[in-house]
mmCIF file of C-alpha atoms and ligand atoms in Angstrom:
data_model
loop_
_atom_site.group_PDB
_atom_site.id
_atom_site.type_symbol
_atom_site.label_atom_id
_atom_site.label_comp_id
_atom_site.label_asym_id
_atom_site.label_seq_id
_atom_site.Cartn_x
_atom_site.Cartn_y
_atom_site.Cartn_z
ATOM 1 C CA UNK A 872 10.572 -11.994 -5.103
ATOM 2 C CA UNK A 873 10.143 -8.426 -3.889
ATOM 3 C CA UNK A 874 9.411 -7.371 -0.309
ATOM 4 C CA UNK A 875 8.213 -3.863 0.529
ATOM 5 C CA UNK A 876 8.367 -2.168 3.954
ATOM 6 C CA UNK A 877 5.707 0.501 4.213
ATOM 7 C CA UNK A 878 3.395 2.816 6.113
ATOM 8 C CA UNK A 879 0.010 3.902 4.840
ATOM 9 C CA UNK A 880 0.009 7.042 2.669
ATOM 10 C CA UNK A 881 3.190 7.506 0.610
ATOM 11 C CA UNK A 882 3.611 3.757 0.921
ATOM 12 C CA UNK A 883 0.168 2.936 -0.444
ATOM 13 C CA UNK A 884 0.756 5.091 -3.527
ATOM 14 C CA UNK A 885 4.077 3.350 -4.169
ATOM 15 C CA UNK A 886 2.497 -0.094 -3.669
ATOM 16 C CA UNK A 887 -0.201 0.931 -6.161
ATOM 17 C CA UNK A 888 2.511 1.479 -8.790
ATOM 18 C CA UNK A 889 4.255 -1.783 -7.966
ATOM 19 C CA UNK A 890 1.110 -3.893 -8.060
ATOM 20 C CA UNK A 891 0.552 -2.840 -11.655
ATOM 21 C CA UNK A 892 3.916 -4.145 -12.855
ATOM 22 C CA UNK A 893 4.740 -7.019 -10.441
ATOM 23 C CA UNK A 894 2.631 -10.231 -10.282
ATOM 24 C CA UNK A 895 0.855 -10.533 -6.889
ATOM 25 C CA UNK A 896 2.645 -13.806 -6.077
ATOM 26 C CA UNK A 897 6.029 -12.073 -6.365
ATOM 27 C CA UNK A 898 5.192 -9.338 -3.862
ATOM 28 C CA UNK A 899 5.151 -9.333 -0.029
ATOM 29 C CA UNK A 900 4.174 -6.178 1.838
ATOM 30 C CA UNK A 901 5.355 -5.733 5.442
ATOM 31 C CA UNK A 902 3.291 -3.032 7.113
ATOM 32 C CA UNK A 903 3.853 -0.725 10.077
ATOM 33 C CA UNK A 904 1.488 -1.324 12.998
ATOM 34 C CA UNK A 905 2.937 1.343 15.321
ATOM 35 C CA UNK A 906 -0.039 3.613 14.517
ATOM 36 C CA UNK A 907 -2.634 1.015 15.564
ATOM 37 C CA UNK A 908 -5.169 2.252 18.089
ATOM 38 C CA UNK A 909 -8.202 1.316 20.142
ATOM 39 C CA UNK A 910 -11.117 3.401 18.885
ATOM 40 C CA UNK A 911 -14.658 3.092 20.308
ATOM 41 C CA UNK A 912 -13.507 -0.242 21.728
ATOM 42 C CA UNK A 913 -12.376 -1.484 18.299
ATOM 43 C CA UNK A 914 -8.871 -2.382 17.144
ATOM 44 C CA UNK A 915 -7.919 -0.148 14.209
ATOM 45 C CA UNK A 916 -4.809 -0.750 12.092
ATOM 46 C CA UNK A 917 -4.662 2.320 9.810
ATOM 47 C CA UNK A 918 -1.640 1.389 7.686
ATOM 48 C CA UNK A 919 -2.742 -2.216 7.092
ATOM 49 C CA UNK A 920 -6.173 -0.934 6.077
ATOM 50 C CA UNK A 921 -4.727 1.618 3.637
ATOM 51 C CA UNK A 922 -2.545 -1.044 2.004
ATOM 52 C CA UNK A 923 -5.359 -3.619 1.782
ATOM 53 C CA UNK A 924 -7.849 -1.049 0.466
ATOM 54 C CA UNK A 925 -5.289 0.079 -2.104
ATOM 55 C CA UNK A 926 -4.594 -3.486 -3.253
ATOM 56 C CA UNK A 927 -8.345 -4.149 -3.388
ATOM 57 C CA UNK A 928 -8.920 -0.981 -5.453
ATOM 58 C CA UNK A 929 -11.076 0.452 -2.649
ATOM 59 C CA UNK A 930 -8.863 3.188 -1.187
ATOM 60 C CA UNK A 931 -10.297 6.691 -1.423
ATOM 61 C CA UNK A 932 -7.872 8.506 -3.733
ATOM 62 C CA UNK A 933 -9.120 11.970 -2.708
ATOM 63 C CA UNK A 934 -8.619 11.443 1.005
ATOM 64 C CA UNK A 935 -5.697 8.991 0.811
ATOM 65 C CA UNK A 936 -7.296 6.941 3.608
ATOM 66 C CA UNK A 937 -10.537 5.030 4.132
ATOM 67 C CA UNK A 938 -12.883 3.462 1.615
ATOM 68 C CA UNK A 939 -13.772 5.124 -1.684
ATOM 69 C CA UNK A 940 -17.305 6.597 -1.641
ATOM 70 C CA UNK A 941 -17.798 5.795 2.058
ATOM 71 C CA UNK A 942 -20.499 7.481 4.165
ATOM 72 C CA UNK A 943 -20.136 8.759 7.736
ATOM 73 C CA UNK A 944 -23.539 8.118 9.360
ATOM 74 C CA UNK A 945 -22.099 6.169 12.274
ATOM 75 C CA UNK A 946 -19.469 8.862 12.977
ATOM 76 C CA UNK A 947 -22.214 11.509 13.176
ATOM 77 C CA UNK A 948 -24.345 9.319 15.419
ATOM 78 C CA UNK A 949 -21.371 8.679 17.712
ATOM 79 C CA UNK A 950 -20.826 12.449 17.953
ATOM 80 C CA UNK A 951 -24.459 12.909 19.006
ATOM 81 C CA UNK A 952 -23.887 10.286 21.683
ATOM 82 C CA UNK A 953 -20.977 12.295 23.061
ATOM 83 C CA UNK A 954 -18.207 10.017 21.779
ATOM 84 C CA UNK A 955 -14.918 11.370 20.359
ATOM 85 C CA UNK A 956 -15.020 11.775 16.600
ATOM 86 C CA UNK A 957 -11.560 13.140 15.751
ATOM 87 C CA UNK A 958 -10.486 9.873 14.126
ATOM 88 C CA UNK A 959 -12.563 9.617 10.959
ATOM 89 C CA UNK A 960 -14.057 6.214 10.371
ATOM 90 C CA UNK A 961 -16.473 5.764 7.499
ATOM 91 C CA UNK A 962 -19.309 3.244 7.665
ATOM 92 C CA UNK A 963 -17.738 0.653 5.336
ATOM 93 C CA UNK A 964 -14.337 1.187 6.968
ATOM 94 C CA UNK A 965 -15.987 0.498 10.312
ATOM 95 C CA UNK A 966 -16.988 -2.979 9.114
ATOM 96 C CA UNK A 967 -13.268 -3.802 8.730
ATOM 97 C CA UNK A 968 -12.549 -2.608 12.287
ATOM 98 C CA UNK A 969 -15.473 -4.608 13.681
ATOM 99 C CA UNK A 970 -14.393 -7.803 11.897
ATOM 100 C CA UNK A 971 -10.740 -7.375 12.910
ATOM 101 C CA UNK A 972 -11.711 -6.766 16.544
ATOM 102 C CA UNK A 973 -14.060 -9.764 16.562
ATOM 103 C CA UNK A 974 -11.468 -12.124 15.065
ATOM 104 C CA UNK A 975 -8.804 -10.870 17.500
ATOM 105 C CA UNK A 976 -11.160 -11.450 20.435
ATOM 106 C CA UNK A 977 -11.802 -14.971 19.043
ATOM 107 C CA UNK A 978 -8.077 -15.522 19.674
ATOM 108 C CA UNK A 979 -6.671 -15.095 16.163
ATOM 109 C CA UNK A 980 -3.367 -13.275 15.662
ATOM 110 C CA UNK A 981 -3.122 -9.960 13.817
ATOM 111 C CA UNK A 982 -1.408 -11.704 10.885
ATOM 112 C CA UNK A 983 -4.168 -14.337 10.652
ATOM 113 C CA UNK A 984 -6.804 -11.625 10.798
ATOM 114 C CA UNK A 985 -4.969 -9.613 8.130
ATOM 115 C CA UNK A 986 -4.928 -12.614 5.759
ATOM 116 C CA UNK A 987 -8.624 -13.185 6.399
ATOM 117 C CA UNK A 988 -9.639 -9.584 5.685
ATOM 118 C CA UNK A 989 -7.344 -9.311 2.647
ATOM 119 C CA UNK A 990 -8.681 -12.573 1.180
ATOM 120 C CA UNK A 991 -12.305 -11.531 1.699
ATOM 121 C CA UNK A 992 -11.574 -8.275 -0.155
ATOM 122 C CA UNK A 993 -10.022 -10.191 -3.059
ATOM 123 C CA UNK A 994 -6.387 -9.285 -2.325
ATOM 124 C CA UNK A 995 -3.932 -11.995 -3.368
ATOM 125 C CA UNK A 996 -0.701 -10.107 -2.572
ATOM 126 C CA UNK A 997 0.769 -11.200 0.773
ATOM 127 C CA UNK A 998 0.263 -8.471 3.401
ATOM 128 C CA UNK A 999 2.027 -9.020 6.731
ATOM 129 C CA UNK A 1000 1.885 -6.864 9.866
ATOM 130 C CA UNK A 1001 5.431 -6.194 11.113
ATOM 131 C CA UNK A 1002 4.561 -8.039 14.333
ATOM 132 C CA UNK A 1003 1.658 -9.773 16.025
ATOM 133 C CA UNK A 1004 2.666 -8.109 19.306
ATOM 134 C CA UNK A 1005 1.584 -4.614 20.183
ATOM 135 C CA UNK A 1006 4.267 -2.022 19.388
ATOM 136 C CA UNK A 1007 3.048 1.522 19.919
ATOM 137 C CA UNK A 1008 4.682 4.639 18.503
ATOM 138 C CA UNK A 1009 4.705 7.276 21.273
ATOM 139 C CA UNK A 1010 5.496 10.910 20.567
ATOM 140 C CA UNK A 1011 6.872 12.935 23.473
ATOM 141 C CA UNK A 1012 5.691 16.566 23.424
ATOM 142 C CA UNK A 1013 5.614 19.377 26.036
ATOM 143 C CA UNK A 1014 2.002 18.384 26.900
ATOM 144 C CA UNK A 1015 3.026 14.774 27.501
ATOM 145 C CA UNK A 1016 3.321 11.553 25.549
ATOM 146 C CA UNK A 1017 0.844 11.067 22.701
ATOM 147 C CA UNK A 1018 0.021 8.121 20.499
ATOM 148 C CA UNK A 1019 0.880 8.750 16.849
ATOM 149 C CA UNK A 1020 -2.785 9.227 15.909
ATOM 150 C CA UNK A 1021 -3.342 11.689 18.791
ATOM 151 C CA UNK A 1022 -0.278 13.654 17.665
ATOM 152 C CA UNK A 1023 -1.042 13.469 13.931
ATOM 153 C CA UNK A 1024 -4.830 13.363 13.485
ATOM 154 C CA UNK A 1025 -6.280 14.777 16.709
ATOM 155 C CA UNK A 1026 -3.747 17.571 17.226
ATOM 156 C CA UNK A 1027 -2.702 18.189 13.592
ATOM 157 C CA UNK A 1028 1.007 17.643 14.437
ATOM 158 C CA UNK A 1029 1.217 21.144 15.946
ATOM 159 C CA UNK A 1030 3.021 20.131 19.160
ATOM 160 C CA UNK A 1031 6.805 20.463 19.279
ATOM 161 C CA UNK A 1032 8.323 16.969 19.317
ATOM 162 C CA UNK A 1033 10.967 16.080 21.875
ATOM 163 C CA UNK A 1034 11.417 12.426 20.985
ATOM 164 C CA UNK A 1035 9.723 9.319 19.599
ATOM 165 C CA UNK A 1036 9.780 5.805 21.050
ATOM 166 C CA UNK A 1037 8.273 2.456 20.169
ATOM 167 C CA UNK A 1038 6.663 1.063 23.308
ATOM 168 C CA UNK A 1039 6.722 -2.721 23.440
ATOM 169 C CA UNK A 1040 9.248 -3.101 20.611
ATOM 170 C CA UNK A 1041 11.977 -4.781 22.639
ATOM 171 C CA UNK A 1042 9.615 -7.630 23.622
ATOM 172 C CA UNK A 1043 8.050 -7.977 20.174
ATOM 173 C CA UNK A 1044 8.791 -10.629 17.571
ATOM 174 C CA UNK A 1045 8.493 -10.262 13.819
ATOM 175 C CA UNK A 1046 5.186 -11.668 12.541
ATOM 176 C CA UNK A 1047 5.419 -15.112 10.908
ATOM 177 C CA UNK A 1048 6.852 -14.798 7.405
ATOM 178 C CA UNK A 1049 8.515 -11.392 7.898
ATOM 179 C CA UNK A 1050 12.107 -12.572 8.326
ATOM 180 C CA UNK A 1051 11.724 -15.281 5.655
ATOM 181 C CA UNK A 1052 10.393 -12.715 3.181
ATOM 182 C CA UNK A 1053 13.383 -10.421 3.786
ATOM 183 C CA UNK A 1054 15.860 -13.304 3.595
ATOM 184 C CA UNK A 1055 14.440 -14.921 0.475
ATOM 185 C CA UNK A 1056 13.751 -11.796 -1.581
ATOM 186 C CA UNK A 1057 15.861 -10.615 -4.483
ATOM 187 C CA UNK A 1058 14.862 -7.061 -3.722
ATOM 188 C CA UNK A 1059 13.660 -5.258 -0.585
ATOM 189 C CA UNK A 1060 12.090 -1.845 -1.121
ATOM 190 C CA UNK A 1061 11.456 0.805 1.533
ATOM 191 C CA UNK A 1062 8.470 2.827 0.348
ATOM 192 C CA UNK A 1063 8.632 6.650 0.494
ATOM 193 C CA UNK A 1064 7.051 6.397 3.934
ATOM 194 C CA UNK A 1065 7.782 8.447 7.033
ATOM 195 C CA UNK A 1066 11.185 7.114 8.185
ATOM 196 C CA UNK A 1067 10.493 7.885 11.871
ATOM 197 C CA UNK A 1068 6.906 6.734 12.340
ATOM 198 C CA UNK A 1069 6.335 4.236 9.513
ATOM 199 C CA UNK A 1070 9.667 2.518 8.800
ATOM 200 C CA UNK A 1071 11.507 2.909 12.152
ATOM 201 C CA UNK A 1072 8.791 0.995 14.096
ATOM 202 C CA UNK A 1073 9.289 -1.929 11.681
ATOM 203 C CA UNK A 1074 13.069 -1.727 12.121
ATOM 204 C CA UNK A 1075 12.608 -1.588 15.924
ATOM 205 C CA UNK A 1076 11.129 -5.103 16.023
ATOM 206 C CA UNK A 1077 14.084 -7.259 17.095
ATOM 207 C CA UNK A 1078 15.518 -9.250 14.200
ATOM 208 C CA UNK A 1079 14.195 -7.171 11.310
ATOM 209 C CA UNK A 1080 17.066 -4.682 11.017
ATOM 210 C CA UNK A 1081 19.558 -7.554 11.395
ATOM 211 C CA UNK A 1082 17.772 -9.528 8.662
ATOM 212 C CA UNK A 1083 18.067 -6.504 6.355
ATOM 213 C CA UNK A 1084 21.781 -6.143 7.130
ATOM 214 C CA UNK A 1085 22.388 -9.826 6.443
ATOM 215 C CA UNK A 1086 20.005 -10.320 3.519
ATOM 216 C CA UNK A 1087 21.429 -11.206 0.098
ATOM 217 C CA UNK A 1088 18.657 -9.008 -1.360
ATOM 218 C CA UNK A 1089 19.381 -5.647 -2.922
ATOM 219 C CA UNK A 1090 17.823 -3.012 -0.653
ATOM 220 C CA UNK A 1091 16.519 0.253 -2.071
ATOM 221 C CA UNK A 1092 14.579 3.099 -0.443
ATOM 222 C CA UNK A 1093 12.537 5.844 -2.079
ATOM 223 C CA UNK A 1094 12.954 9.200 -0.325
ATOM 224 C CA UNK A 1095 9.820 10.808 1.191
ATOM 225 C CA UNK A 1096 11.881 14.010 1.452
ATOM 226 C CA UNK A 1097 12.107 16.182 -1.642
ATOM 227 C CA UNK A 1098 14.052 19.494 -1.663
ATOM 228 C CA UNK A 1099 14.608 19.421 2.100
ATOM 229 C CA UNK A 1100 10.948 18.951 3.053
ATOM 230 C CA UNK A 1101 8.512 16.076 3.434
ATOM 231 C CA UNK A 1102 6.162 15.716 0.475
ATOM 232 C CA UNK A 1103 3.365 15.660 3.089
ATOM 233 C CA UNK A 1104 2.916 15.234 6.835
ATOM 234 C CA UNK A 1105 5.352 15.461 9.742
ATOM 235 C CA UNK A 1106 8.311 13.380 8.469
ATOM 236 C CA UNK A 1107 10.584 16.449 8.394
ATOM 237 C CA UNK A 1108 9.656 17.568 11.925
ATOM 238 C CA UNK A 1109 10.133 14.051 13.261
ATOM 239 C CA UNK A 1110 13.446 13.455 11.490
ATOM 240 C CA UNK A 1111 14.791 16.712 12.913
ATOM 241 C CA UNK A 1112 13.555 15.706 16.394
ATOM 242 C CA UNK A 1113 15.477 12.430 16.052
ATOM 243 C CA UNK A 1114 18.666 14.295 15.102
ATOM 244 C CA UNK A 1115 18.605 13.652 11.333
ATOM 245 C CA UNK A 1116 19.052 16.266 8.634
ATOM 246 C CA UNK A 1117 15.800 16.913 6.725
ATOM 247 C CA UNK A 1118 17.238 16.056 3.320
ATOM 248 C CA UNK A 1119 18.016 13.083 1.128
ATOM 249 C CA UNK A 1120 21.259 12.785 3.104
ATOM 250 C CA UNK A 1121 19.212 12.475 6.301
ATOM 251 C CA UNK A 1122 17.162 9.686 4.695
ATOM 252 C CA UNK A 1123 20.367 7.944 3.577
ATOM 253 C CA UNK A 1124 21.756 8.229 7.128
ATOM 254 C CA UNK A 1125 18.548 6.748 8.534
ATOM 255 C CA UNK A 1126 19.026 3.546 6.500
ATOM 256 C CA UNK A 1127 22.768 3.631 5.871
ATOM 257 C CA UNK A 1128 23.632 0.367 7.666
ATOM 258 C CA UNK A 1129 21.714 -1.775 5.169
ATOM 259 C CA UNK A 1130 20.838 0.396 2.161
ATOM 260 C CA UNK A 1131 22.256 -0.331 -1.329
ATOM 261 C CA UNK A 1132 20.420 2.367 -3.264
ATOM 262 C CA UNK A 1133 18.510 5.566 -2.490
ATOM 263 C CA UNK A 1134 15.953 6.734 -5.051
ATOM 264 C CA UNK A 1135 15.463 10.505 -4.881
ATOM 265 C CA UNK A 1136 13.490 13.058 -6.805
ATOM 266 C CA UNK A 1137 15.005 14.622 -9.934
ATOM 267 C CA UNK A 1138 14.718 18.012 -8.176
ATOM 268 C CA UNK A 1139 17.437 16.770 -5.790
ATOM 269 C CA UNK A 1140 20.019 16.058 -8.507
ATOM 270 C CA UNK A 1141 22.570 18.491 -6.988
ATOM 271 C CA UNK A 1142 22.275 17.026 -3.499
ATOM 272 C CA UNK A 1143 22.342 13.542 -5.051
ATOM 273 C CA UNK A 1144 25.769 14.225 -6.527
ATOM 274 C CA UNK A 1145 27.056 15.314 -3.099
ATOM 275 C CA UNK A 1146 25.565 12.201 -1.522
ATOM 276 C CA UNK A 1147 27.254 9.952 -4.095
ATOM 277 C CA UNK A 1148 30.582 11.356 -2.874
ATOM 278 C CA UNK A 1149 29.848 9.712 0.502
ATOM 279 C CA UNK A 1150 29.680 6.309 -1.190
ATOM 280 C CA UNK A 1151 25.884 5.989 -1.399
ATOM 281 C CA UNK A 1152 24.349 4.816 -4.688
ATOM 282 C CA UNK A 1153 21.695 7.355 -5.649
ATOM 283 C CA UNK A 1154 19.200 7.223 -8.492
ATOM 284 C CA UNK A 1155 17.310 10.372 -9.552
ATOM 285 C CA UNK A 1156 13.849 10.133 -11.072
ATOM 286 C CA UNK A 1157 10.494 11.928 -10.655
ATOM 287 C CA UNK A 1158 9.077 10.633 -7.337
ATOM 288 C CA UNK A 1159 5.961 12.786 -6.855
ATOM 289 C CA UNK A 1160 3.020 10.418 -7.365
ATOM 290 C CA UNK A 1161 0.036 12.521 -8.383
ATOM 291 C CA UNK A 1162 -1.440 10.190 -10.984
ATOM 292 C CA UNK A 1163 -1.554 6.481 -11.760
ATOM 293 C CA UNK A 1164 1.111 6.957 -14.475
ATOM 294 C CA UNK A 1165 3.504 8.630 -11.966
ATOM 295 C CA UNK A 1166 3.143 5.683 -9.594
ATOM 296 C CA UNK A 1167 3.853 3.122 -12.310
ATOM 297 C CA UNK A 1168 6.784 5.153 -13.653
ATOM 298 C CA UNK A 1169 8.336 5.417 -10.169
ATOM 299 C CA UNK A 1170 7.889 1.684 -9.551
ATOM 300 C CA UNK A 1171 9.457 0.840 -12.936
ATOM 301 C CA UNK A 1172 12.351 3.242 -12.499
ATOM 302 C CA UNK A 1173 13.054 1.975 -8.958
ATOM 303 C CA UNK A 1174 13.036 -1.684 -10.027
ATOM 304 C CA UNK A 1175 15.228 -0.954 -13.021
ATOM 305 C CA UNK A 1176 17.805 1.008 -10.999
ATOM 306 C CA UNK A 1177 17.796 -1.493 -8.132
ATOM 307 C CA UNK A 1178 18.554 -4.428 -10.412
ATOM 308 C CA UNK A 1179 21.586 -2.782 -12.062
ATOM 309 C CA UNK A 1180 25.079 -3.932 -11.045
ATOM 310 C CA UNK A 1181 26.213 -1.864 -8.015
ATOM 311 C CA UNK A 1182 28.993 -0.043 -9.896
ATOM 312 C CA UNK A 1183 26.584 1.532 -12.354
ATOM 313 C CA UNK A 1184 25.441 4.988 -11.293
ATOM 314 C CA UNK A 1185 22.172 6.600 -12.270
ATOM 315 C CA UNK A 1186 24.075 8.911 -14.607
ATOM 316 C CA UNK A 1187 25.212 5.874 -16.549
ATOM 317 C CA UNK A 1188 21.651 4.554 -16.517
ATOM 318 C CA UNK A 1189 20.197 7.764 -17.882
HETATM 319 P P1 GDP B 1076 1.424 7.235 7.037
HETATM 320 O O1 GDP B 1076 1.464 5.893 7.659
HETATM 321 O O2 GDP B 1076 0.041 7.667 6.671
HETATM 322 O O3 GDP B 1076 2.243 8.275 7.754
HETATM 323 O O4 GDP B 1076 2.062 7.061 5.587
HETATM 324 P P2 GDP B 1076 3.522 6.854 5.025
HETATM 325 O O5 GDP B 1076 4.550 6.930 6.106
HETATM 326 O O6 GDP B 1076 3.524 5.668 4.115
HETATM 327 O O7 GDP B 1076 3.583 8.129 4.088
HETATM 328 C C1 GDP B 1076 3.885 9.421 4.537
HETATM 329 C C2 GDP B 1076 5.148 9.890 3.845
HETATM 330 O O8 GDP B 1076 4.985 9.756 2.427
HETATM 331 C C3 GDP B 1076 5.463 11.349 4.076
HETATM 332 O O9 GDP B 1076 6.709 11.410 4.717
HETATM 333 C C4 GDP B 1076 5.522 11.999 2.695
HETATM 334 O O10 GDP B 1076 6.621 12.882 2.578
HETATM 335 C C5 GDP B 1076 5.673 10.811 1.787
HETATM 336 N N1 GDP B 1076 4.974 10.981 0.507
HETATM 337 C C6 GDP B 1076 3.649 11.166 0.334
HETATM 338 N N2 GDP B 1076 3.372 11.271 -0.984
HETATM 339 C C7 GDP B 1076 4.550 11.152 -1.647
HETATM 340 C C8 GDP B 1076 4.928 11.193 -3.028
HETATM 341 O O11 GDP B 1076 4.095 11.339 -3.941
HETATM 342 N N3 GDP B 1076 6.255 11.045 -3.313
HETATM 343 C C9 GDP B 1076 7.218 10.887 -2.345
HETATM 344 N N4 GDP B 1076 8.509 10.762 -2.699
HETATM 345 N N5 GDP B 1076 6.886 10.837 -1.025
HETATM 346 C C10 GDP B 1076 5.583 10.964 -0.696
#
């Protein structure tokens, strides 16, 4: 059994690699919901959608979000009607948001709704939201507090970041199945997702970080930071704002209380050696996922390294 903790972009690419080498029944995906938002009166869960679309083979590879080949007639019509259009929702994507919102207003939980949508799209891998309660990532900037999507999509992450918090986290509970999945897995993988806004909201739900610390599972993370910068997006800016070094060491520090292995890019071999001196197990391999083959190779290399006895270093593996 393998459980993955993930956001929506780097995470979806990593999950794409995994799904091609791990049977669907052996995989559970726990997804960040801190980016969820109300949009045109609908409940949108961007990371869950990216993961489900990826597993269903529907994710747009060019954009990295939304449905492959989607059209944007509704978005244009909403613009003509004077509605905000900064959050791009394609027409087919919109159907998912309408169904999710309808099922939620019928009284179903986010996890029930997620199962229903995934099943209808032919996904057999278990996809769980981190929580059925609302936990909202809030980014404090000089112009005030923004939701993650306002900060990232509407304002192109141009505002200086003072801090990040997860509103509602202290009262939230893990969604059904989350703790069991972590406890009963042989391996827990943290996707190369943004540590601050994709993985930290999951860890902020009471009980999840503790379950990771106590789990008998091996726990491995893939670094979203390569050569002291995020591969894409604001992970570097946000890590620095939270007081972490923007480097593989910063990623290791972020997860140090429960991590058994950090998978880093081959370009970071020198820094990896320094990190090993601090007692962290580090495995170097190409982690940039441009093509299908890169994704599969990273998934294979991560699984292989994670299942080795702890004393074996990646140099011995090579
Ligand atoms: P979000 O929910 O859309 O923010 O998506 P994630 O948090 O899952 O993914 C964003 C993170 O993925 C960023 O921090 C990137 O640095 C990282 N990332 C994106 N593509 C790659 C890749 O090909 N390789 C690695 N190692 N990291 C990546």
